mmCIF file of C-alpha atoms in Angstrom:
data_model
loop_
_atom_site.group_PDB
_atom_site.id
_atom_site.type_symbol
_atom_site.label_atom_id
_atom_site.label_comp_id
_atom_site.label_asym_id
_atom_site.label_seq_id
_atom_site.Cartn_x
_atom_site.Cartn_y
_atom_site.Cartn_z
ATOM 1 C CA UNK T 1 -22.222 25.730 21.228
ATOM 2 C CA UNK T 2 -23.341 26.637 18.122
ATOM 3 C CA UNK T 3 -22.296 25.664 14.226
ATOM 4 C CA UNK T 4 -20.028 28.269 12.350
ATOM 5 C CA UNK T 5 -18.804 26.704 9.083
ATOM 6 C CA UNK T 6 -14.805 26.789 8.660
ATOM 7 C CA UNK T 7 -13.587 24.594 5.807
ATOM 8 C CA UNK T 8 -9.757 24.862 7.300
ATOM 9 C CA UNK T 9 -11.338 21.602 9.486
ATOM 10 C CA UNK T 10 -11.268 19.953 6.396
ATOM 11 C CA UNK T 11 -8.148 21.063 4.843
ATOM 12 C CA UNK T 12 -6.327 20.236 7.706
ATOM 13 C CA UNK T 13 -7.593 16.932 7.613
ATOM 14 C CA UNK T 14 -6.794 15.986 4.349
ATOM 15 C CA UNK T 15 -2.930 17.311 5.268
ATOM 16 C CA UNK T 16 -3.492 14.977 8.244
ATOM 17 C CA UNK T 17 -3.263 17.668 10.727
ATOM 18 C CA UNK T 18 -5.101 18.481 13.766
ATOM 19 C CA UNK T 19 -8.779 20.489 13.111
ATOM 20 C CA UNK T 20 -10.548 22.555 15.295
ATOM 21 C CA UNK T 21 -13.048 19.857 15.373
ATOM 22 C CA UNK T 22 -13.875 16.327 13.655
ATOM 23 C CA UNK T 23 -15.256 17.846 10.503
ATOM 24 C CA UNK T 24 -18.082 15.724 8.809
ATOM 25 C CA UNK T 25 -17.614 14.853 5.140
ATOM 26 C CA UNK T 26 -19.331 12.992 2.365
ATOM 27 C CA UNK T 27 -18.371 12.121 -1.586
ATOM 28 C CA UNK T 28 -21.559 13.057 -2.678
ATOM 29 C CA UNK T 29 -25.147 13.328 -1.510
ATOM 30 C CA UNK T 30 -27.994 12.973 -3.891
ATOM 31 C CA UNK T 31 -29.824 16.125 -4.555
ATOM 32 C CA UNK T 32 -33.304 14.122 -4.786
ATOM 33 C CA UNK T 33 -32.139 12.928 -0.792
ATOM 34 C CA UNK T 34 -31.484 16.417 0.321
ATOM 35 C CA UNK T 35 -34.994 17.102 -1.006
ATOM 36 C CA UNK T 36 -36.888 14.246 0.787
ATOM 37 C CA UNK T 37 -34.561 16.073 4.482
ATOM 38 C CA UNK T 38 -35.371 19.349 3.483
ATOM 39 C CA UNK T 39 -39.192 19.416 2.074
ATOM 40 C CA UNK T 40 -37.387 21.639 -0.224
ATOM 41 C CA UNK T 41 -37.851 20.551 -4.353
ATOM 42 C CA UNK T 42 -34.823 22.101 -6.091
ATOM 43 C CA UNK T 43 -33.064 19.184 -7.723
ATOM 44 C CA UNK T 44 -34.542 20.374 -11.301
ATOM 45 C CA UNK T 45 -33.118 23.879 -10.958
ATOM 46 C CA UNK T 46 -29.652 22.840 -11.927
ATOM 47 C CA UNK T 47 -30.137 21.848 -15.634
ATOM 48 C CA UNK T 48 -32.330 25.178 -16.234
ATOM 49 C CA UNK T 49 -31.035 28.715 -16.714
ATOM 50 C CA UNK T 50 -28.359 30.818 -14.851
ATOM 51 C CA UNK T 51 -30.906 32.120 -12.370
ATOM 52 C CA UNK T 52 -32.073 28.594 -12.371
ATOM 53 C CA UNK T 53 -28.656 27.080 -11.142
ATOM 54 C CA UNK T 54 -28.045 30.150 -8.565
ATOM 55 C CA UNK T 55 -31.477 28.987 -7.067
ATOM 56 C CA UNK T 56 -30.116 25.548 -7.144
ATOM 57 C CA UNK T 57 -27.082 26.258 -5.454
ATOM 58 C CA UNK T 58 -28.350 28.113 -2.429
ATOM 59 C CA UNK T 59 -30.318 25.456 -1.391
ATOM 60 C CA UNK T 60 -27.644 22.426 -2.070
ATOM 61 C CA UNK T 61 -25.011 24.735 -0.564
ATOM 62 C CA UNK T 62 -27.535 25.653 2.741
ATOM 63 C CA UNK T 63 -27.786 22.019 2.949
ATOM 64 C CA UNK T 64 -24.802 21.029 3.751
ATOM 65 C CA UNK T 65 -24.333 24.350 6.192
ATOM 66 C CA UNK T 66 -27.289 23.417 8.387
ATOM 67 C CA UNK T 67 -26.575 19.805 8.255
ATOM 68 C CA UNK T 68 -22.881 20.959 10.038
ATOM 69 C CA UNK T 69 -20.710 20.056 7.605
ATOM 70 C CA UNK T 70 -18.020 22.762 7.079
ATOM 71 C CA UNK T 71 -17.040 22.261 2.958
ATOM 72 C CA UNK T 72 -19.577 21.517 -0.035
ATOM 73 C CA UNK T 73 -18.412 18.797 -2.023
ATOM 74 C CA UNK T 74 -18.878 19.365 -5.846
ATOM 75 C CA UNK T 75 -17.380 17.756 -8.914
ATOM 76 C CA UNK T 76 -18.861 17.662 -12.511
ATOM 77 C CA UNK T 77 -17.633 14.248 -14.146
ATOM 78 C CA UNK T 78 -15.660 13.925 -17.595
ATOM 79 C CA UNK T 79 -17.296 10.556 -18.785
ATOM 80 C CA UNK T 80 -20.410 13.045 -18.792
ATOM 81 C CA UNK T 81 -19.111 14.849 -21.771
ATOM 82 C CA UNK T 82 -17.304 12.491 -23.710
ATOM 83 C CA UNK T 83 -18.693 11.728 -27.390
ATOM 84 C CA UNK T 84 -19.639 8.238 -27.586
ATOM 85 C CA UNK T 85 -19.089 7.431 -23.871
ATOM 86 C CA UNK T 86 -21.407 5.034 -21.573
ATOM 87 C CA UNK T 87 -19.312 1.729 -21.629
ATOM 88 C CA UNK T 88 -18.475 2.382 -17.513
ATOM 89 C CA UNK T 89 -22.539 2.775 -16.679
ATOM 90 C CA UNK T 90 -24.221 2.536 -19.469
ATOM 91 C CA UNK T 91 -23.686 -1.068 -20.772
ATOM 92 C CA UNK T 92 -22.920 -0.073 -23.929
ATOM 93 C CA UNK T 93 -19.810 -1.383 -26.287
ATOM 94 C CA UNK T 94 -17.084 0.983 -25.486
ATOM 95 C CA UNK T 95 -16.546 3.930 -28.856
ATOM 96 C CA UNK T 96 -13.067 2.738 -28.298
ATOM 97 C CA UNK T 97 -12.251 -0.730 -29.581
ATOM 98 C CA UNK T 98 -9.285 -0.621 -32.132
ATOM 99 C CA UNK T 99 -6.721 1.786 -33.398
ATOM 100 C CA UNK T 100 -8.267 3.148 -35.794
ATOM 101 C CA UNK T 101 -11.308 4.517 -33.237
ATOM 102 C CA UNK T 102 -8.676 5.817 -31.154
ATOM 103 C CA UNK T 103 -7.024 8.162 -33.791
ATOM 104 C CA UNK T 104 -10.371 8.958 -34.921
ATOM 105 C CA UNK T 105 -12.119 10.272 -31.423
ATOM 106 C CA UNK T 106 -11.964 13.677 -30.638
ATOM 107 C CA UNK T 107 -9.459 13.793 -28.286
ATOM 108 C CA UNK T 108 -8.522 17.616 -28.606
ATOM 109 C CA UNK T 109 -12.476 18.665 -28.152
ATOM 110 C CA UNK T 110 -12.499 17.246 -24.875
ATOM 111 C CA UNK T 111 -11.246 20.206 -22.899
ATOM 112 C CA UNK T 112 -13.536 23.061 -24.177
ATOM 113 C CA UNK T 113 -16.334 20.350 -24.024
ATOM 114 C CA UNK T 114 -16.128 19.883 -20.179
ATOM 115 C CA UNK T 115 -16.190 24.048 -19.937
ATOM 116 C CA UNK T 116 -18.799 24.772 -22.202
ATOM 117 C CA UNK T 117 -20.647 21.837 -20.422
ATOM 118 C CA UNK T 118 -19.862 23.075 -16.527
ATOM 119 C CA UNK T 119 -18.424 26.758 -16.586
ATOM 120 C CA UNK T 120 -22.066 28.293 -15.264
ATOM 121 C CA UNK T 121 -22.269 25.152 -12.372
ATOM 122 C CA UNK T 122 -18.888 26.458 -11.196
ATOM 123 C CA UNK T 123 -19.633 30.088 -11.606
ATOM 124 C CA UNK T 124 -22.746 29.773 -9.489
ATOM 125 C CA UNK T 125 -21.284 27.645 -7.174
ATOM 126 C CA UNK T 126 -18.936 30.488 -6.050
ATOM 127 C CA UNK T 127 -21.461 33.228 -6.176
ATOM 128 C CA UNK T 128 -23.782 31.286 -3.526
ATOM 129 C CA UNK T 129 -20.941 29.665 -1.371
ATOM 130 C CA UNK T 130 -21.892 30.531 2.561
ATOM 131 C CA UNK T 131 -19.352 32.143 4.476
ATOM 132 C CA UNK T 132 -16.911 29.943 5.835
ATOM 133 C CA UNK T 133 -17.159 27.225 3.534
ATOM 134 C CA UNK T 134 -15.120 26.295 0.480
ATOM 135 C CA UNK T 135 -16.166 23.031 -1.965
ATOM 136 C CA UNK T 136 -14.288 19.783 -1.849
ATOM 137 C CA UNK T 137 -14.179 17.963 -5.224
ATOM 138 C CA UNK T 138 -13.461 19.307 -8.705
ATOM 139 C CA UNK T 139 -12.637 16.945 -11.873
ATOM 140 C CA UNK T 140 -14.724 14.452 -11.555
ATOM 141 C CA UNK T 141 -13.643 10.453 -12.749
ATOM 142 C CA UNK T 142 -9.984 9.455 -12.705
ATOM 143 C CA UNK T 143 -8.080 7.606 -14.821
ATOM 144 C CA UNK T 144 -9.389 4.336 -14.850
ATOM 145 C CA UNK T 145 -13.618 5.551 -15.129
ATOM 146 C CA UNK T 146 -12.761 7.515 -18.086
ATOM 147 C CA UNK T 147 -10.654 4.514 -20.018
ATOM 148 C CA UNK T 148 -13.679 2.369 -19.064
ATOM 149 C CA UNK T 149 -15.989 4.735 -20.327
ATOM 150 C CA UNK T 150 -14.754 5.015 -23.852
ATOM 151 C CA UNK T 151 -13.426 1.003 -23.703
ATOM 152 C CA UNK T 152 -15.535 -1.049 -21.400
ATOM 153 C CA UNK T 153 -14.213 -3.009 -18.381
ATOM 154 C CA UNK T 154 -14.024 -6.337 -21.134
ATOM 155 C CA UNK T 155 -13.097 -4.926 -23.770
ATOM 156 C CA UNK T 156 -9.915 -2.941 -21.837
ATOM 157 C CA UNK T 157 -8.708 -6.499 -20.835
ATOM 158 C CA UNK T 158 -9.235 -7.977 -24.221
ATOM 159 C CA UNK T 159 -7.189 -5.013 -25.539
ATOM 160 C CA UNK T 160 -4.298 -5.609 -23.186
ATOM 161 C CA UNK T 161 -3.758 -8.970 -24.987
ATOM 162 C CA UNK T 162 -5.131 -7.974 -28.641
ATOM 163 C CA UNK T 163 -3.044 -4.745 -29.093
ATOM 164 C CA UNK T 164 -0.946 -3.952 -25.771
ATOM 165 C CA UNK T 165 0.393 -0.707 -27.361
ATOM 166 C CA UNK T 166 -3.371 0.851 -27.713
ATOM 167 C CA UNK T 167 -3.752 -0.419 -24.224
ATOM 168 C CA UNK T 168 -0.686 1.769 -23.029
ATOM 169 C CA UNK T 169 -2.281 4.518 -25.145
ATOM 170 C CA UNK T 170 -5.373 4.786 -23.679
ATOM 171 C CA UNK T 171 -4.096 5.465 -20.194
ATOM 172 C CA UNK T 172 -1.530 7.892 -21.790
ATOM 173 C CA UNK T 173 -3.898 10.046 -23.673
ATOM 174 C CA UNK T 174 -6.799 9.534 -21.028
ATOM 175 C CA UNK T 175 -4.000 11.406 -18.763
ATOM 176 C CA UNK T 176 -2.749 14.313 -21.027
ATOM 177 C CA UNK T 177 -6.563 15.098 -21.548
ATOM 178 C CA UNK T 178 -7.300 15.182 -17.582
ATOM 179 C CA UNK T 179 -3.998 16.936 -16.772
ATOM 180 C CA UNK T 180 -4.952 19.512 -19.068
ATOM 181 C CA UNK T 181 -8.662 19.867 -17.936
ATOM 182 C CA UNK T 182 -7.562 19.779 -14.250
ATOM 183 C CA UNK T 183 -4.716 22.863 -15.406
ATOM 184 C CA UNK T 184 -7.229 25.058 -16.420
ATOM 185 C CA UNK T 185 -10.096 24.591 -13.842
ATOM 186 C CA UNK T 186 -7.723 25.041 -11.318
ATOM 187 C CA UNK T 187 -6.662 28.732 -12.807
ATOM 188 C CA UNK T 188 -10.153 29.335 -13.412
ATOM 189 C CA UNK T 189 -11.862 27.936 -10.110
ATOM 190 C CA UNK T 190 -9.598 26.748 -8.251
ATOM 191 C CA UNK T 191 -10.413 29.646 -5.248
ATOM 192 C CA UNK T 192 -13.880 27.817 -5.031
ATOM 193 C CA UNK T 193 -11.419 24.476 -3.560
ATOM 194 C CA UNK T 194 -9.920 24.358 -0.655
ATOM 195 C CA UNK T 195 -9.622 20.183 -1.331
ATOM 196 C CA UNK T 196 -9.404 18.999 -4.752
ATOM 197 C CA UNK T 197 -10.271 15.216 -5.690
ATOM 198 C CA UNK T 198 -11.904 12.863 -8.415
ATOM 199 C CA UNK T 199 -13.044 9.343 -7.299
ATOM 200 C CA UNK T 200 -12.199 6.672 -9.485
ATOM 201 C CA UNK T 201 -12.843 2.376 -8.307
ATOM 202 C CA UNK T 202 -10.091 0.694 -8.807
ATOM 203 C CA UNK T 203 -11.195 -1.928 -6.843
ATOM 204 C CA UNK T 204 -14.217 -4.398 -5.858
ATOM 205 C CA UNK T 205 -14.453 -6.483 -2.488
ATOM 206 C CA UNK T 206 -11.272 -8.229 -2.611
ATOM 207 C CA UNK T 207 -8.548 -7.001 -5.473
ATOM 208 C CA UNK T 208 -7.792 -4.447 -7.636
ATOM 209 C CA UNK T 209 -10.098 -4.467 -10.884
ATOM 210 C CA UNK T 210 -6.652 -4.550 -12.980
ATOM 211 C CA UNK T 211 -3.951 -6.632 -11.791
ATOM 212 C CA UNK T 212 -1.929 -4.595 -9.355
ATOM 213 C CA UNK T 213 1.397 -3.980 -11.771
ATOM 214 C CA UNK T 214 -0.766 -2.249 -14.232
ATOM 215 C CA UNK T 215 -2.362 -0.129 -11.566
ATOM 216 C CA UNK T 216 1.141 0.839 -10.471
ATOM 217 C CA UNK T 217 2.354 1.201 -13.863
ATOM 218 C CA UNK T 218 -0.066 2.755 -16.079
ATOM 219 C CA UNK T 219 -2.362 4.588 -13.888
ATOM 220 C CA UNK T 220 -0.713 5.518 -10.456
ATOM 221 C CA UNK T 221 1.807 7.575 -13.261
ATOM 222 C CA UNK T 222 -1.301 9.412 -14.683
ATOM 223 C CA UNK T 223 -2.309 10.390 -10.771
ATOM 224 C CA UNK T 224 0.782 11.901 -10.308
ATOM 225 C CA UNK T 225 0.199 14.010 -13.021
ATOM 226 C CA UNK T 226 -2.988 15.500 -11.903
ATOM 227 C CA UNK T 227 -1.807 15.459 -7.889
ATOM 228 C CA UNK T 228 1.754 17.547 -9.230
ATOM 229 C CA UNK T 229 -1.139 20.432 -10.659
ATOM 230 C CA UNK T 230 -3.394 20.290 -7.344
ATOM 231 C CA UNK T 231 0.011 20.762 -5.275
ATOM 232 C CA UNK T 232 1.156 23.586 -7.204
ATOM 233 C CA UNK T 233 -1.714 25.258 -7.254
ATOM 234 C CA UNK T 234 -0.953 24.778 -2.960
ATOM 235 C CA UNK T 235 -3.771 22.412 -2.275
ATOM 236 C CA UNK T 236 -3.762 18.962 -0.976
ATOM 237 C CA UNK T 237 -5.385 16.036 -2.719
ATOM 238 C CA UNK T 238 -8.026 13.314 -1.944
ATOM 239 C CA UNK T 239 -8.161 9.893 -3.532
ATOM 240 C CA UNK T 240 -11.825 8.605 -3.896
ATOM 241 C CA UNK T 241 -11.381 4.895 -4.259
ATOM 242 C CA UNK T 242 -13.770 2.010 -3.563
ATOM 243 C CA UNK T 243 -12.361 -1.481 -3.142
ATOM 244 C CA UNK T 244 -9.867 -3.816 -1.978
ATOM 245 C CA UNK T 245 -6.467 -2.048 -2.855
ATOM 246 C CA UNK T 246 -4.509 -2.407 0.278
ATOM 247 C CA UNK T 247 -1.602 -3.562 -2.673
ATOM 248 C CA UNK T 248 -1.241 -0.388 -4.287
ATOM 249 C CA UNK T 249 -1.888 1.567 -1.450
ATOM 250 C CA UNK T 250 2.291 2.863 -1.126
ATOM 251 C CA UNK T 251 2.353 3.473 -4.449
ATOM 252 C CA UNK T 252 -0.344 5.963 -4.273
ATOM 253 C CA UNK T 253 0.946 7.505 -1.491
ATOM 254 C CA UNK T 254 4.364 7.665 -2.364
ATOM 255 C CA UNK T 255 4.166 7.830 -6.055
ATOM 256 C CA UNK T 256 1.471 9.742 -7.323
ATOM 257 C CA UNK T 257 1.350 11.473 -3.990
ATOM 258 C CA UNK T 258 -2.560 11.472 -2.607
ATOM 259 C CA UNK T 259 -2.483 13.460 0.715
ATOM 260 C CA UNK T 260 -5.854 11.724 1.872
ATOM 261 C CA UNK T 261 -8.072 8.496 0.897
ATOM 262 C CA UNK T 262 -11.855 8.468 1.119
ATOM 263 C CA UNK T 263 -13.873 4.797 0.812
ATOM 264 C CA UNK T 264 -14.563 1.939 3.030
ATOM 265 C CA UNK T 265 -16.507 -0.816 3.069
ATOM 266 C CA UNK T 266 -16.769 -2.686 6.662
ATOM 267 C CA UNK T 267 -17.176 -6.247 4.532
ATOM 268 C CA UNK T 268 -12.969 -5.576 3.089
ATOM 269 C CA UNK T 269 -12.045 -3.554 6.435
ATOM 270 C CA UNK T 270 -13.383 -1.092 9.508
ATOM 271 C CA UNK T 271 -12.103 1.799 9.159
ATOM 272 C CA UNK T 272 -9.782 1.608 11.819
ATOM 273 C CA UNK T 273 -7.800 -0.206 9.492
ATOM 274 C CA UNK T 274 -7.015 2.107 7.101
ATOM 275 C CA UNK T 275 -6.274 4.869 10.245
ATOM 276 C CA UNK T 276 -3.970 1.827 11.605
ATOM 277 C CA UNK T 277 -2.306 1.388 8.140
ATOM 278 C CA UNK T 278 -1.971 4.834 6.980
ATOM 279 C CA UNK T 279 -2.721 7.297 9.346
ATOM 280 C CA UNK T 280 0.329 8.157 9.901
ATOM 281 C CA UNK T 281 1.504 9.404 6.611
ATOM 282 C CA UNK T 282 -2.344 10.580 4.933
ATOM 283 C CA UNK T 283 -5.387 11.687 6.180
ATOM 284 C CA UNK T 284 -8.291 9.197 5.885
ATOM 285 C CA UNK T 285 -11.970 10.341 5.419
ATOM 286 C CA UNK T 286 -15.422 8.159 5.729
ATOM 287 C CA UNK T 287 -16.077 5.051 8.460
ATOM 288 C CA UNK T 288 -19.504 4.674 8.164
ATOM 289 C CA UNK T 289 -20.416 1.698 6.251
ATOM 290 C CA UNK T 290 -23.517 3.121 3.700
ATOM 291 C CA UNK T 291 -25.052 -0.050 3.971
ATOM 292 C CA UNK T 292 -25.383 1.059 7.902
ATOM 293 C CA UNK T 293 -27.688 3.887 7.024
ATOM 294 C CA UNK T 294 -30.023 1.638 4.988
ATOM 295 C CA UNK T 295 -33.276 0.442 6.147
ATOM 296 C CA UNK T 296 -32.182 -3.067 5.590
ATOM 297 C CA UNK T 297 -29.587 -3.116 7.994
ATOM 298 C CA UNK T 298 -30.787 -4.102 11.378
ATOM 299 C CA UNK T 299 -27.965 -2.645 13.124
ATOM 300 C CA UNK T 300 -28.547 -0.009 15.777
ATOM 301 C CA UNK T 301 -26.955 2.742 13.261
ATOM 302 C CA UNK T 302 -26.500 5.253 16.659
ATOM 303 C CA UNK T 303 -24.627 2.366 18.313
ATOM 304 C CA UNK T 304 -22.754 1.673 15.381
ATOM 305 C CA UNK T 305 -22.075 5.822 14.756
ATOM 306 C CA UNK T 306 -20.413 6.355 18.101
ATOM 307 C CA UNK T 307 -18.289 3.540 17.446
ATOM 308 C CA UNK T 308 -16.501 4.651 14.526
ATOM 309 C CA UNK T 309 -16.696 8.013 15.988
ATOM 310 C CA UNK T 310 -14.506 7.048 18.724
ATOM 311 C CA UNK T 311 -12.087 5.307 16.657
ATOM 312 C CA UNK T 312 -11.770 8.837 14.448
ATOM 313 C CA UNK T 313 -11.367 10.355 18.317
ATOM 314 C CA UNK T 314 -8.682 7.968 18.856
ATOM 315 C CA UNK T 315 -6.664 9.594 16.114
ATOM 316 C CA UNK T 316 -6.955 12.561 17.129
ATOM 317 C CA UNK T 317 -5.699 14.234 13.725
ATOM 318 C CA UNK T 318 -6.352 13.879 9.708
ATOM 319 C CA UNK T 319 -9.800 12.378 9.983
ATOM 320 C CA UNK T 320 -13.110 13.212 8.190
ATOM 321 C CA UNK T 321 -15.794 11.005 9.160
ATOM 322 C CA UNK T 322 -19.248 10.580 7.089
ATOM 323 C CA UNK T 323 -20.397 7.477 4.987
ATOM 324 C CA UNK T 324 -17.612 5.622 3.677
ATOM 325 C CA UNK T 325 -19.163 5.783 0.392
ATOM 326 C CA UNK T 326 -21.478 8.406 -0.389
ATOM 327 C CA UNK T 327 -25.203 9.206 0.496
ATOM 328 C CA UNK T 328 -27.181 8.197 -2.548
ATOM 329 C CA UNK T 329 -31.322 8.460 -2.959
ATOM 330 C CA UNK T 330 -31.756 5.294 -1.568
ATOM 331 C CA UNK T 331 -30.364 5.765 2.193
ATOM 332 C CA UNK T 332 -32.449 6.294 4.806
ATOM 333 C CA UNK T 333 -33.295 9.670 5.870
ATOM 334 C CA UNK T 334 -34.050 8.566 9.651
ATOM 335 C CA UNK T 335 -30.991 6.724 9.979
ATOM 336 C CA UNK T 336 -28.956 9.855 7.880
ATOM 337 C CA UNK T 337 -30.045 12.280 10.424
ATOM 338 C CA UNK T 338 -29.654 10.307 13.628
ATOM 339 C CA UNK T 339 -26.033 9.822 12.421
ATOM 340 C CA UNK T 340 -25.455 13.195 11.792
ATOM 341 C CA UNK T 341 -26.935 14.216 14.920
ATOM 342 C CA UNK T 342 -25.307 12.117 16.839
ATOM 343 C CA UNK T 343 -21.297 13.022 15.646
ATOM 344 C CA UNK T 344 -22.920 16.427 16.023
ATOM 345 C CA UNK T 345 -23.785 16.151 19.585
ATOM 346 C CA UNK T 346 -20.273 14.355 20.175
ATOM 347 C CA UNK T 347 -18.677 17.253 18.849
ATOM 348 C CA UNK T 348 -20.046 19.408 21.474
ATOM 349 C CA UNK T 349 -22.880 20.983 19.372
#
């Protein structure tokens, strides 16, 4: 049987509903990785002209086509934009630091500075999407990135005790300012989406990053926000979250309302623990431990692949399976395509 792309596998999973076939996803596969598979060198083409991006586009979109996944996932981050950003990658100090640099930073420039920034990459993305297929992705960073972008991990904890009302702030303004970005790419490209999401950590290997309340408090509010716009606009939402945050998991679902969770790291759980936990109520998307698809493991990774493949199986409904994190330059090609191949081959193709 052959491959015919039809991104309704994917919406459907992220509404937790049964698809016409276990649909492959991934967060985000490197460009430079894609080139290494392909033989193809195209990565450069994105940052040049208009022509320069279409030619881009047809080869990252053909990409995921041939490689039988039915969606293109695509975001373009917000910390990428921001004046004076870094503190979340870049170890720099964080622009942000007192009250005074909050009133001063350019807060209403934000908006028009992600368009003028990204308005081509999403044009061109829709003139060279294949038939059948739809992105996945959107806004990219959430809440939490952007705060640490502008603050710094420290320097956000030192401001909870320091000033606990610019604390508050941060989250509240980081929020209007995504709300309204996420308002107007979704009149503007939201047809491209058939699955909106951001990804944003707000965990490590065994807790939240913040303590849980503030999580629930400050940013699981924010969420809501941005989830209410994806809804109305009659799509359904995936959380991208690494970590350990089994404790704020209801309040996602329940309170800001994600209608699917991506992420998983075998070391904090298998993946059949999150399907056990949640897969009644959201679709869950990922199982493959990335560190499985690295030379380093010595795990056989086609072993290991039909394993988590049954598990998805098992399901039956409201499950996209792929790395649980993402497919970065460093994975292994080999052990990429024997994966893929395999789930592909399980799927009856």
């Amino acid at each position: 049987m052959g491959f015919y792309p039809d991104y309704k596998n994917v919406e459907n999973a992220a509404r937790n509903l049964s698809s016409g076939r276990m649909p492959l996803y991934e967060h985000i596969i490197a460009p430079s990785f894609m080139e290494r598979v392909t033989g193809e060198r195209f990565a450069h083409l994105q940052e040049g002209s208009y022509e320069d991006k279409l030619a881009f586009f047809r080869h990252y979109n053909a990409f995921w086509r041939d490689m039988g996944y039915d969606t293109v996932s695509y975001e373009c981050c917000v910390t990428s934009i921001l004046p004076g950003g870094g503190a979340l990658g870049g170890h720099v100090k964080g622009v942000i630091q007192t009250r005074e640099d909050f009133e001063k930073y350019p807060w209403d420039k934000l908006q028009d500075l992600y368009f003028s920034a990204f308005a081509d990459d999403f044009k061109a993305l829709r003139e060279t999407m294949p038939e059948g297929m739809r992105a996945i992705g959107g806004v990219g960073n959430g809440v939490f990135e952007v705060v640490q972008d502008l603050v710094g991990l420290e320097d956000l904890c030192y401001m909870k005790v320091d000033d606990e009302d610019l604390y508050l702030d941060m989250f509240r303004k980081v929020g209007d300012i995504l709300t309204a970005i996420w308002k107007e790419f979704l009149a503007e490209y939201g047809d491209i989406y058939c699955v909106c999401r951001f990804g944003d950590d707000l965990g490590f290997k065994s807790a939240t990053l913040l303590r849980q309340d503030d999580v629930k408090e400050l940013i699981v509010p924010q969420y809501r926000r941005i989830v209410q716009e994806v809804h109305q606009a009659g799509k359904p939402f995936l959380l991208h979250s690494c970590g350990c945050i089994f404790g704020v998991m209801e309040e996602l679902i329940s309170v800001a309302g994600i209608d699917a969770k991506h992420s998983n790291e075998d070391i904090i759980a298998p993946f059949g623990r999150w399907i056990d936990d949640y897969g009644g109520r959201i679709g869950n998307f990922g199982g493959l431990d990335t560190d499985a698809l690295c030379d380093i493991n010595p795990c056989d990774v086609e072993e290991y692949t039909e394993q988590v493949y049954r598990v998805c199986e098992r399901k039956g409904r409201g499950v996209a399976i792929g790395s649980g994190n993402s497919i970065p330059d460093y994975v292994s090609e080999e052990r990429y395509l024997k994966a893929n191949r395999l789930i592909r081959r399980l799927r009856g193709e």
